[in-house]
XYZ file of C-alpha atoms in Angstrom:
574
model
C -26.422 27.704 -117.485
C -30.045 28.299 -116.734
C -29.662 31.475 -118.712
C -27.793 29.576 -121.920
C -30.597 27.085 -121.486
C -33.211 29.411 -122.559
C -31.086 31.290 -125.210
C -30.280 28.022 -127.088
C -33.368 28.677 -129.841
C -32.284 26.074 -132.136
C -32.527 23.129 -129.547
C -35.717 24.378 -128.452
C -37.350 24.354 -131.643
C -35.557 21.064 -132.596
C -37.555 19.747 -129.639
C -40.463 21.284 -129.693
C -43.457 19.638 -127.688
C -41.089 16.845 -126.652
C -39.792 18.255 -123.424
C -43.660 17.730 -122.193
C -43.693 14.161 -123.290
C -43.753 12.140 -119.928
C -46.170 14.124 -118.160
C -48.884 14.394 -121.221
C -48.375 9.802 -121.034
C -48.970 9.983 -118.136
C -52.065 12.278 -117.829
C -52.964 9.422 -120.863
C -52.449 6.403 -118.449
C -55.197 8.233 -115.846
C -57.747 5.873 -115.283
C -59.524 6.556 -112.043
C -60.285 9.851 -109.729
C -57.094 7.982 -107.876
C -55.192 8.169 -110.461
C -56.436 12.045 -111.407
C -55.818 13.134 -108.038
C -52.380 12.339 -107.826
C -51.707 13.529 -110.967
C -53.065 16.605 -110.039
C -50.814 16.661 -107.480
C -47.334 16.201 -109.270
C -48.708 19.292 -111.330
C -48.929 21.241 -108.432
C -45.536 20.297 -107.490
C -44.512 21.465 -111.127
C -46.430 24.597 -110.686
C -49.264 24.011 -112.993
C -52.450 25.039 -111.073
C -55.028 22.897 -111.785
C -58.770 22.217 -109.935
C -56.591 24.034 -107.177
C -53.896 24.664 -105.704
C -51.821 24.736 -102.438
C -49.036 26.972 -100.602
C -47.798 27.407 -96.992
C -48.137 30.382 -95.230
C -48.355 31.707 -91.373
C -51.929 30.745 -89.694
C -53.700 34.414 -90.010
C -55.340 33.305 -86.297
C -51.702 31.764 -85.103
C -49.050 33.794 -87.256
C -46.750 32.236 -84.828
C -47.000 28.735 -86.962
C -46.911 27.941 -90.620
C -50.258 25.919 -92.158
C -51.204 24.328 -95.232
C -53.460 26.451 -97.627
C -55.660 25.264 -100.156
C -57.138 27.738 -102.986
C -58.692 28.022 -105.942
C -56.967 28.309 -108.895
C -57.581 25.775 -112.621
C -58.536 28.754 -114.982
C -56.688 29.755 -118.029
C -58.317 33.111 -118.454
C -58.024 35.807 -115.196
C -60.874 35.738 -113.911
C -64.360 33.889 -113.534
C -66.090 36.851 -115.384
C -64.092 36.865 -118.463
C -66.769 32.803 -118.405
C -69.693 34.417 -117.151
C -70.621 38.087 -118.130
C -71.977 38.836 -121.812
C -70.181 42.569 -121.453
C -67.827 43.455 -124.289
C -64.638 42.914 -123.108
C -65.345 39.645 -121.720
C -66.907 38.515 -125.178
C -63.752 39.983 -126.773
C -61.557 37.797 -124.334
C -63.585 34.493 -124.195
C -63.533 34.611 -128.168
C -59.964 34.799 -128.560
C -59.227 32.633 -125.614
C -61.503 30.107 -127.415
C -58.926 30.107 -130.351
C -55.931 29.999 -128.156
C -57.558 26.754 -127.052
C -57.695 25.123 -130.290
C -54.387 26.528 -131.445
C -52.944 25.103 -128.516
C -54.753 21.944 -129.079
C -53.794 21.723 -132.989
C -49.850 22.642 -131.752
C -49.907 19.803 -129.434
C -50.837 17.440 -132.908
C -54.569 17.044 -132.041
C -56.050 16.141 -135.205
C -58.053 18.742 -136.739
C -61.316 16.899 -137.072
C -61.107 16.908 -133.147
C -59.887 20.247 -132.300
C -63.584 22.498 -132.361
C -65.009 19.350 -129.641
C -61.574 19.181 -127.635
C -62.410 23.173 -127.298
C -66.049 22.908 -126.332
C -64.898 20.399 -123.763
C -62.611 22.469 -122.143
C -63.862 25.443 -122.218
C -67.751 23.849 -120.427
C -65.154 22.783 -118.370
C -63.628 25.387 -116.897
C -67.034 27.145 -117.061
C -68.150 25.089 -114.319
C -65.296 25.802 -112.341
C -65.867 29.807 -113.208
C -69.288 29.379 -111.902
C -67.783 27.816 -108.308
C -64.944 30.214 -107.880
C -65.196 33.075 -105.393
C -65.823 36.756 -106.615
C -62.725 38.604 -106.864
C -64.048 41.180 -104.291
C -63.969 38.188 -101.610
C -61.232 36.774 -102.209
C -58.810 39.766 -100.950
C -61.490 39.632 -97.838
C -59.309 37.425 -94.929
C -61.907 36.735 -93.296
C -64.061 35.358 -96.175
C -61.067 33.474 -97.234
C -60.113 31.886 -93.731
C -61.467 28.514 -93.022
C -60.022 26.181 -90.704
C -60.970 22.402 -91.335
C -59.402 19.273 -89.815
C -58.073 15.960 -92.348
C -61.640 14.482 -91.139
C -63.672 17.881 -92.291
C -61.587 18.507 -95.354
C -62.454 14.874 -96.402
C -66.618 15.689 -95.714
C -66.488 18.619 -97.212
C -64.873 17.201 -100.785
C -65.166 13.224 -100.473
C -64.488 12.511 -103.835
C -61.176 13.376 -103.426
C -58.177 11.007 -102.416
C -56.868 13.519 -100.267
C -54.341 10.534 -99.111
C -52.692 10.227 -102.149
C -52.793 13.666 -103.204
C -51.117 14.728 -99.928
C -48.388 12.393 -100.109
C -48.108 13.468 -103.931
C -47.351 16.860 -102.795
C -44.705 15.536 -100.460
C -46.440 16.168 -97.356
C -48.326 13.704 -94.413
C -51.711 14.492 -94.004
C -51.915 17.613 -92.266
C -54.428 17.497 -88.812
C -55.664 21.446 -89.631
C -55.387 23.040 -92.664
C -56.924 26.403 -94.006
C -59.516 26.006 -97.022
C -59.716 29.517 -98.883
C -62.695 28.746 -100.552
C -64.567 25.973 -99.537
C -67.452 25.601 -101.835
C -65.125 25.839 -104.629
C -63.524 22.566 -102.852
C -66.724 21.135 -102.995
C -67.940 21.700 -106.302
C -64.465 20.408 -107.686
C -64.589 17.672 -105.583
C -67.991 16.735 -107.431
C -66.411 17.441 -110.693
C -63.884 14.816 -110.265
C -67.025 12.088 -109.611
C -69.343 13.478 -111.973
C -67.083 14.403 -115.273
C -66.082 11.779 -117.189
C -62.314 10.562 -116.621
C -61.015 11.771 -120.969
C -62.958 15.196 -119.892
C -60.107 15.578 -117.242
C -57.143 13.800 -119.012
C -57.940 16.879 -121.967
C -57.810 19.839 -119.215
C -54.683 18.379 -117.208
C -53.081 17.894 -120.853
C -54.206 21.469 -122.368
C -52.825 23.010 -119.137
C -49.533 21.587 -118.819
C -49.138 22.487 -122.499
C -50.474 26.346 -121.994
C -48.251 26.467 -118.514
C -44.903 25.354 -120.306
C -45.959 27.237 -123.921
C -43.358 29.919 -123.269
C -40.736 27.296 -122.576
C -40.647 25.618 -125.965
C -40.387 26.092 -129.792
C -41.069 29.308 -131.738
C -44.998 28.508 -131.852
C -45.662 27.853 -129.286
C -44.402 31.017 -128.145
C -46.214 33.199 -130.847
C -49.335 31.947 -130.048
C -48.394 31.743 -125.916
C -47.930 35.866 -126.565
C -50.659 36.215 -129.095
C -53.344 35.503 -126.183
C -51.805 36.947 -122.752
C -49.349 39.356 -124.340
C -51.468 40.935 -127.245
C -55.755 40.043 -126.305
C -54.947 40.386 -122.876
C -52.344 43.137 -122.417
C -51.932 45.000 -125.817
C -48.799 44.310 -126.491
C -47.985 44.920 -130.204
C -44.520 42.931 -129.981
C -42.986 40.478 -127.873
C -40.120 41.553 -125.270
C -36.779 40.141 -126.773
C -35.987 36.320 -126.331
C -33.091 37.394 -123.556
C -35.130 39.660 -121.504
C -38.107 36.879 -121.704
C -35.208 34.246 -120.603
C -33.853 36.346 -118.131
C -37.012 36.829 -116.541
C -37.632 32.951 -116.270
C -34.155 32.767 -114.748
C -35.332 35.632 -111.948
C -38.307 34.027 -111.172
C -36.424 30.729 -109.827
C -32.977 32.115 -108.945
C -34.112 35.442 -108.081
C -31.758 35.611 -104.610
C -28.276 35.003 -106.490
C -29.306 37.188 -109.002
C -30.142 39.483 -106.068
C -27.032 39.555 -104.592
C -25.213 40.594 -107.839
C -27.487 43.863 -108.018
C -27.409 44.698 -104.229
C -23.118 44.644 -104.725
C -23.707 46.948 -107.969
C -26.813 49.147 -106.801
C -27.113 49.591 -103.288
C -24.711 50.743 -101.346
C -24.662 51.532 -97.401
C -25.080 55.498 -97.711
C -28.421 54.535 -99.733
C -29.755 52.180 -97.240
C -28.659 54.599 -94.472
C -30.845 57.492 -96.083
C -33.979 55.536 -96.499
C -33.609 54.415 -93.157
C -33.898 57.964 -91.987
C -37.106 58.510 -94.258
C -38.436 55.309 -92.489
C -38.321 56.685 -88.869
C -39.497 60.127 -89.951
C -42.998 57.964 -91.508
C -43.267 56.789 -88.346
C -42.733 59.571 -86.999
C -45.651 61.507 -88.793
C -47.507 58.280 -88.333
C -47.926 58.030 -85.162
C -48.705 62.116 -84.788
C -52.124 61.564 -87.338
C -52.830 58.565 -85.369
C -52.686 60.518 -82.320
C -54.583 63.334 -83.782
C -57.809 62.210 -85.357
C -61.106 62.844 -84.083
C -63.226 59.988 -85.097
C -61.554 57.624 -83.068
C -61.906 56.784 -79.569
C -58.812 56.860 -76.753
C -58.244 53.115 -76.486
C -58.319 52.028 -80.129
C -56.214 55.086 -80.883
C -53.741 53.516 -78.084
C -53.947 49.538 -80.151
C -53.541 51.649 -83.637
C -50.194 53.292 -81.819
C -49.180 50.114 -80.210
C -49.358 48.089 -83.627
C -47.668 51.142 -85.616
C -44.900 50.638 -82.981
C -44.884 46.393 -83.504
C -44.395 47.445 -87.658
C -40.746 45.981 -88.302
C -39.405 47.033 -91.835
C -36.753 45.247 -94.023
C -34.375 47.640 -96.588
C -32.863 46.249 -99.118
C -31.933 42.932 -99.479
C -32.177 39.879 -96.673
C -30.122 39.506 -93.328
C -29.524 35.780 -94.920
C -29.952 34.327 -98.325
C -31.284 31.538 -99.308
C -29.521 28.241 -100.073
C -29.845 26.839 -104.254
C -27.993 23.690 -102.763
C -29.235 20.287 -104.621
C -30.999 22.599 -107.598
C -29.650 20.522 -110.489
C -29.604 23.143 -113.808
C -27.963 22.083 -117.150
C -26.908 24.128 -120.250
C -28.848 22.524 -122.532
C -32.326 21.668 -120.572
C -34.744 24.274 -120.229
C -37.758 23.047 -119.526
C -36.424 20.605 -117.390
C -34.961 23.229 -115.766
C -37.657 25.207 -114.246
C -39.241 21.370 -113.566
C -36.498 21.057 -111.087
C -36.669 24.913 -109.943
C -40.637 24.535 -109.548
C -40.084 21.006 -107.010
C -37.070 22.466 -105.951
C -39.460 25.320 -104.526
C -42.059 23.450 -104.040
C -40.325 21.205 -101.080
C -38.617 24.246 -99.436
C -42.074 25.630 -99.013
C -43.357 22.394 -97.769
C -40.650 21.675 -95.672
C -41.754 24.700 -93.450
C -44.663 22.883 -91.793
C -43.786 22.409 -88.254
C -41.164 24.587 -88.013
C -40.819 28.094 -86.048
C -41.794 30.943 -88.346
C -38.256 32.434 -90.398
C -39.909 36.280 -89.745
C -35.864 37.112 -91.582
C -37.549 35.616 -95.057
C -38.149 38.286 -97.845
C -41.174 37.938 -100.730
C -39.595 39.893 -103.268
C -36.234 39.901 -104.508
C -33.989 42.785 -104.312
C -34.120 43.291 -107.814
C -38.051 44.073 -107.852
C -39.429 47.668 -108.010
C -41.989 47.225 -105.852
C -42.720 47.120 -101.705
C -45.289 45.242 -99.683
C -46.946 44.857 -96.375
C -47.298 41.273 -94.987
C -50.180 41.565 -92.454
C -49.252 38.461 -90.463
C -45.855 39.120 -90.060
C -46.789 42.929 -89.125
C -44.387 44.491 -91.296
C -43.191 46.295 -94.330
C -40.346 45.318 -96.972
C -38.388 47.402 -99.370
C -36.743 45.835 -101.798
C -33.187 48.038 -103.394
C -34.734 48.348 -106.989
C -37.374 50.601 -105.631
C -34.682 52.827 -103.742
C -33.675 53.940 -107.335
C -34.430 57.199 -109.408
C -37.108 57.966 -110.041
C -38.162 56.857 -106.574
C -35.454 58.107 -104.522
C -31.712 59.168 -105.065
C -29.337 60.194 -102.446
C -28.604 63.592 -104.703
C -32.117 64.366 -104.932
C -34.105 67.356 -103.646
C -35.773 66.080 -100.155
C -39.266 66.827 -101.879
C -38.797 64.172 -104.463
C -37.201 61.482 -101.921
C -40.561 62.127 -99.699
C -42.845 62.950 -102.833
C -42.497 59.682 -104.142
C -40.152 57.231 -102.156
C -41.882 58.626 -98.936
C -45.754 57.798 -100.384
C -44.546 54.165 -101.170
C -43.362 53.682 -97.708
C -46.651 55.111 -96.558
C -48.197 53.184 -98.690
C -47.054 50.046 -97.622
C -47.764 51.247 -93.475
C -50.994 52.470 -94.069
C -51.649 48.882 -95.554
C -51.594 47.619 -91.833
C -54.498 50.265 -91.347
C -56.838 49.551 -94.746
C -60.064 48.234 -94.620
C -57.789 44.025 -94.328
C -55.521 45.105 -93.042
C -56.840 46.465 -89.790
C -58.137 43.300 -89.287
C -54.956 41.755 -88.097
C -53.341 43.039 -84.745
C -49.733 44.233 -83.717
C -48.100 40.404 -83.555
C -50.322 39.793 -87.145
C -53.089 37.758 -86.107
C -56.957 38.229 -87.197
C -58.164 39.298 -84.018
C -60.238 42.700 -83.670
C -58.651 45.394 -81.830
C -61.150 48.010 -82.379
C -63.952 49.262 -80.661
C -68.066 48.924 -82.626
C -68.102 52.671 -83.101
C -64.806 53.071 -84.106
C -65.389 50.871 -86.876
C -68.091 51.929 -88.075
C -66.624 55.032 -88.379
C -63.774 53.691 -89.935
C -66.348 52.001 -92.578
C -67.811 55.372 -93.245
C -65.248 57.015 -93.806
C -63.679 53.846 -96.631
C -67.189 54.290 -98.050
C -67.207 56.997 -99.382
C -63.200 56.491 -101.238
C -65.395 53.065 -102.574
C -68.426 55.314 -104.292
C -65.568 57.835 -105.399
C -63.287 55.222 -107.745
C -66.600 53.343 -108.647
C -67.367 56.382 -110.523
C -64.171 55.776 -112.907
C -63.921 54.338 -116.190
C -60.992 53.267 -118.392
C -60.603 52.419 -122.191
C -64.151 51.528 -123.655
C -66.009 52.503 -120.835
C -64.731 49.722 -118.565
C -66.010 50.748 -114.982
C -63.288 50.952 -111.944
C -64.543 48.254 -108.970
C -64.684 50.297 -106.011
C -64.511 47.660 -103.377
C -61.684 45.405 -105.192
C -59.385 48.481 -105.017
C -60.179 49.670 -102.050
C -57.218 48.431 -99.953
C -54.930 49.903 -102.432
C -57.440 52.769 -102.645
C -56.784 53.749 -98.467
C -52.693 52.810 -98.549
C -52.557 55.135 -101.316
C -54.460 58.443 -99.657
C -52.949 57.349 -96.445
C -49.483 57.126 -98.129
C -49.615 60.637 -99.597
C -50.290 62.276 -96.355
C -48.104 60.790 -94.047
C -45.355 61.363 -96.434
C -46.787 65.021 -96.823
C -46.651 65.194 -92.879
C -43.607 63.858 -92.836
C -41.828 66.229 -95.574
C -43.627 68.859 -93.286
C -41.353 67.800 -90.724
C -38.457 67.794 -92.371
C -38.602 71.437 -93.414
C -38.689 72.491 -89.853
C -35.086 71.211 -90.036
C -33.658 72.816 -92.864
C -34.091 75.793 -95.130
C -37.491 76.334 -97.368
C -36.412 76.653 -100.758
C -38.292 77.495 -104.432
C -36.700 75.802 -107.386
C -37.730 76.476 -110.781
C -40.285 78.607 -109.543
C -42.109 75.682 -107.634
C -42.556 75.647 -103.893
C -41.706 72.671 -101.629
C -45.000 71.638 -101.514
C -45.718 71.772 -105.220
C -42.219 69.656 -105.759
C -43.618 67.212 -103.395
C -46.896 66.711 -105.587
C -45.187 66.383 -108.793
C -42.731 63.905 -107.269
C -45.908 61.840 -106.273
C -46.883 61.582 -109.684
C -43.931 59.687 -110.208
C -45.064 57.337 -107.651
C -47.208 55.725 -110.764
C -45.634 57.070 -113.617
C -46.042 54.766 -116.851
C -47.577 54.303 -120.480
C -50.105 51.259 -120.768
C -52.406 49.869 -124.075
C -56.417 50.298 -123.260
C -56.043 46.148 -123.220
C -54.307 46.337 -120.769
C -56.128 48.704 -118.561
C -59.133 46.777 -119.184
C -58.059 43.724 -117.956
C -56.536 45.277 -114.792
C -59.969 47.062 -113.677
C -61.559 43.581 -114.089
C -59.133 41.860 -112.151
C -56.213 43.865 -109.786
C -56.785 45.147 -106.559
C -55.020 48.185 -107.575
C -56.477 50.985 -109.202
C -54.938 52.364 -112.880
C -51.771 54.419 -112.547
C -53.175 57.927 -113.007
C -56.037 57.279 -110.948
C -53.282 56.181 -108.081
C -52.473 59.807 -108.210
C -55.494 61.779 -109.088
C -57.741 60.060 -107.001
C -55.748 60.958 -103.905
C -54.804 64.280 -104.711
C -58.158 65.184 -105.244
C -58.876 64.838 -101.568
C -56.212 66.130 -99.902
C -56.238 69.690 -98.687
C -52.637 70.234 -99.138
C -53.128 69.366 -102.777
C -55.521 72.173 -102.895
C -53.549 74.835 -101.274
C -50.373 73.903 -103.463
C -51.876 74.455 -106.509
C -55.025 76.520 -105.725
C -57.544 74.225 -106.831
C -60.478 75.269 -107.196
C -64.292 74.501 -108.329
C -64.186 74.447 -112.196
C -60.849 72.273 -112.202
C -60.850 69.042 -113.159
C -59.306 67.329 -109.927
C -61.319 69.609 -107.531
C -63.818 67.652 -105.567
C -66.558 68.878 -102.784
C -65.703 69.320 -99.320
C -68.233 66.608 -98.270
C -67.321 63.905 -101.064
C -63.737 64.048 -100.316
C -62.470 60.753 -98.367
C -60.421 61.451 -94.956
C -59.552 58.109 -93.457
C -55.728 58.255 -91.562
């Protein structure tokens, strides 16, 4: 139904804005900061993030018990720079995002006369909250981005907020501690809702929910939805097809039932039985490179063994779904549809506070090619679509299962070990297990991987941000040698073997490269140096290689090639 919902392109276009109608009246009837905060707050119930925005998650000091979080968030564009920096590519971006805004605005039946002033408004607007936001760098920096506050310091530090209403808007009593990401941000909003004038906020609230739900309703507002974070943003020259679009709207809410229909198709126990096997062998090799490095001391080596040991790891799919029960979809009502999904969410999120952690819930569905770490929870999760070719087949040669399977599992443990996560300890709280020395050792070492992807560019000279990557940068290095160690191992088990003329080793390398195999616009690659923590595909794979010894020996690098690197500038962390 959800699925027919979004397929049925004649109602939607019959319909157009209308589906949006309540909400924009009521952003209309706002009269006070009362009235804006709770406002605000039924938006973040319908998942439009606006001034900022809240979640639940484990306490990073007490990942024994859930706490309220509240973040940043309000921008339409990615990032703060793409307001602030007079570069090229955030000139290109601000210009065209400066049209979206008035197409948006004239789509919505703003009369023209009013459309360039409705876009200077905005756009001032969210300048002002560019200028308060954190710096990407910081924000993936937990200890920068943990601040514990009571009800009474929340309300000092942003009084102009009715934090009252707002937290009863979101369905929730006023919590005693919560965790403020970004607290000067808080602030600065907070004096944004005194100081800017009450139709200043009605217009952003309005534009948002508009720009939010744009890919929800009729045919233009889709174009011009894709136009901006489809073509500007990403390159894309055409959109996806309407039922891949819909389907992936239907995934995002109901991404567990839709999970459970893959896992019966795609993953079968032989599968999960094999990768299990890989799993222990990581470990395995972990534990030996932990055990053998020589720039850290006896008793942090013993906490780096004991937290290795802590790591649980999830393949698969969940030990328990979860429930859809009182999700109301219908046929015919898409937008109201994810409405319902989003509060639907939205109060089984809520509903956690208070209770004893669920360490059995998953944050990917089974259906997602990717994997992830989850420092507070100490462990790493595996989802089936990633236990596919080209990853990882139960027919293929052992050299492509650890070449590129094996580096994405350690990947994802060597993530407990980067320059965050080695902040949290074996039962995932920010505590620091590590002796001075060690660390700075440890810092050293990440340093010199930072100055080594700083040096990259991308499309239009577009520079690589050493320090945003640099988690990614470390799981990555780390995940290529432990799954090199570990492949190691395995070959002391069975017979060596050349195929097509390329040695185990060399297999392994070119099954790494698959690891970040994929074809992406200079638009694209642009926009993801400015604003992901992880490096560009190729450089996920070059970068690494070109520090790694074994990489060397495979292939006989040498000086004059274009991967080879000094001895002295090449990065050897775990």
């Amino acid at each position: 139904d959800f699925y027919l919902s979004g397929m049925d392109t004649e109602r939607r276009n019959a319909l157009g804005i209308a589906p949006l109608t309540h909400l924009r009246q009521q952003i209309a009837a706002i009269k006070n900061t009362d009235d804006l905060t709770k406002m605000i707050a039924k938006l973040h119930v319908l998942g439009v993030g606006v001034g900022w925005n809240v979640f639940v998650d484990q306490d990073a000091k007490q990942s024994d018990q859930y706490i309220l979080h509240l973040v940043q968030d309000g921008l339409g564009m990615p990032d703060r720079d793409y307001y602030l920096k007079n570069d090229p590519e955030s000139k290109r971006v601000r210009d065209a995002y400066r049209k979206h805004v008035s197409a948006l605005f004239h789509l919505s039946g703003m009369a023209k006369p009013d459309i360039e002033a409705a876009t200077n408004t905005l756009l001032a607007f969210e300048t002002k909250l560019a200028r308060a936001s954190m710096r990407k760098e910081d924000t993936r920096d937990a200890e920068k981005t943990y601040h514990k506050v009571s009800a009474a310091g929340l309300r000092k530090l942003a009084p102009h907020i009715n934090w009252h209403g707002y937290f009863s808007g979101i369905l929730v009593d006023m919590p005693a501690r919560m965790v403020v990401m970004q607290p000067e941000f808080m602030h600065a909003v907070s004096q944004l809702c005194s100081d800017t004038p009450i139709d200043t906020w009605r217009l952003y609230l309005d534009w948002h929910v508009v720009n939010e739900y744009a890919s929800l309703l009729s045919a233009p507002f889709v174009k011009e939805q894709f136009n901006f974070y489809g073509h500007v943003l990403s390159g894309q020259q055409k959109m996806r097809p309407q039922w891949r679009r819909v389907m992936g709207t239907v995934n995002g809410y109901l991404g567990e039932l839709l999970g459970q229909l893959y896992v019966a198709k795609h993953f079968g126990p032989e599968a999960k039985r094999k990768m299990q096997e890989l799993v222990d062998n990581l470990f395995v090799a972990y534990e030996a490179r932990l055990e053998n490095l020589d720039w850290m001391s006896t008793a942090t080596k013993r906490k780096a063994v004991e937290k290795l040991r802590a790591m649980t790891h999830k393949i698969g799919y969940p030990e328990k779904w979860k429930s859809h029960r009182g999700l109301i979809i219908a046929p015919d009502d898409y937008v109201g549809n994810v409405m319902r999904a989003e509060q639907f969410w939205h109060k089984y999120e809520m509903k956690k506070l208070g209770k004893p952690v669920d360490y059995t819930e998953w944050f990917m569905y089974p259906q997602t090619v990717n994997a992830y770490f989850n420092p507070v929870m100490n462990e790493i999760v595996f989802p089936a679509a990633i236990l596919q070719a080209p990853f990882f087949s139960i027919d293929f040669d052992e050299a492509v299962n650890y070449g590129a399977i094996g580096a994405v599992i350690g990947h994802e443990i060597t993530h407990g070990f980067d320059d965050q996560g080695a902040k949290f300890d074996k039962k995932g709280n920010m505590k620091n297990w590590w002796n001075e020395a060690d660390r700075t050792s440890f810092e050293k070492r990440t340093a010199v991987l930072r100055k080594q992807f700083d040096q990259y560019t991308v499309a239009d000279g577009v520079k690589v941000n050493g320090q945003l990557t640099l988690g990614e940068n470390v799981a990555d290095l780390g995940g290529a040698s432990i799954a090199y160690d570990a492949y190691q191992l395995h070959l002391e088990k069975t017979e060596r073997k050349t195929l097509q003329g390329f040695s185990p080793e060399q297999r392994f390398f070119l099954a790494f490269a698959l690891f970040e195999r994929e074809n992406v616009r200079p638009e694209f690659e642009k926009m993801q140096v400015l604003t992901d923590p992880h490096s560009p595909g190729h450089l996920r794979i070059n970068g690494p290689a070109s520090n790694l010894p074994e990489f060397y020996e495979a292939f006989n690098v040498q000086l004059g090639d274009k991967l080879y690197r000094p001895p002295k500038s090449r990065a050897q962390i775990w």
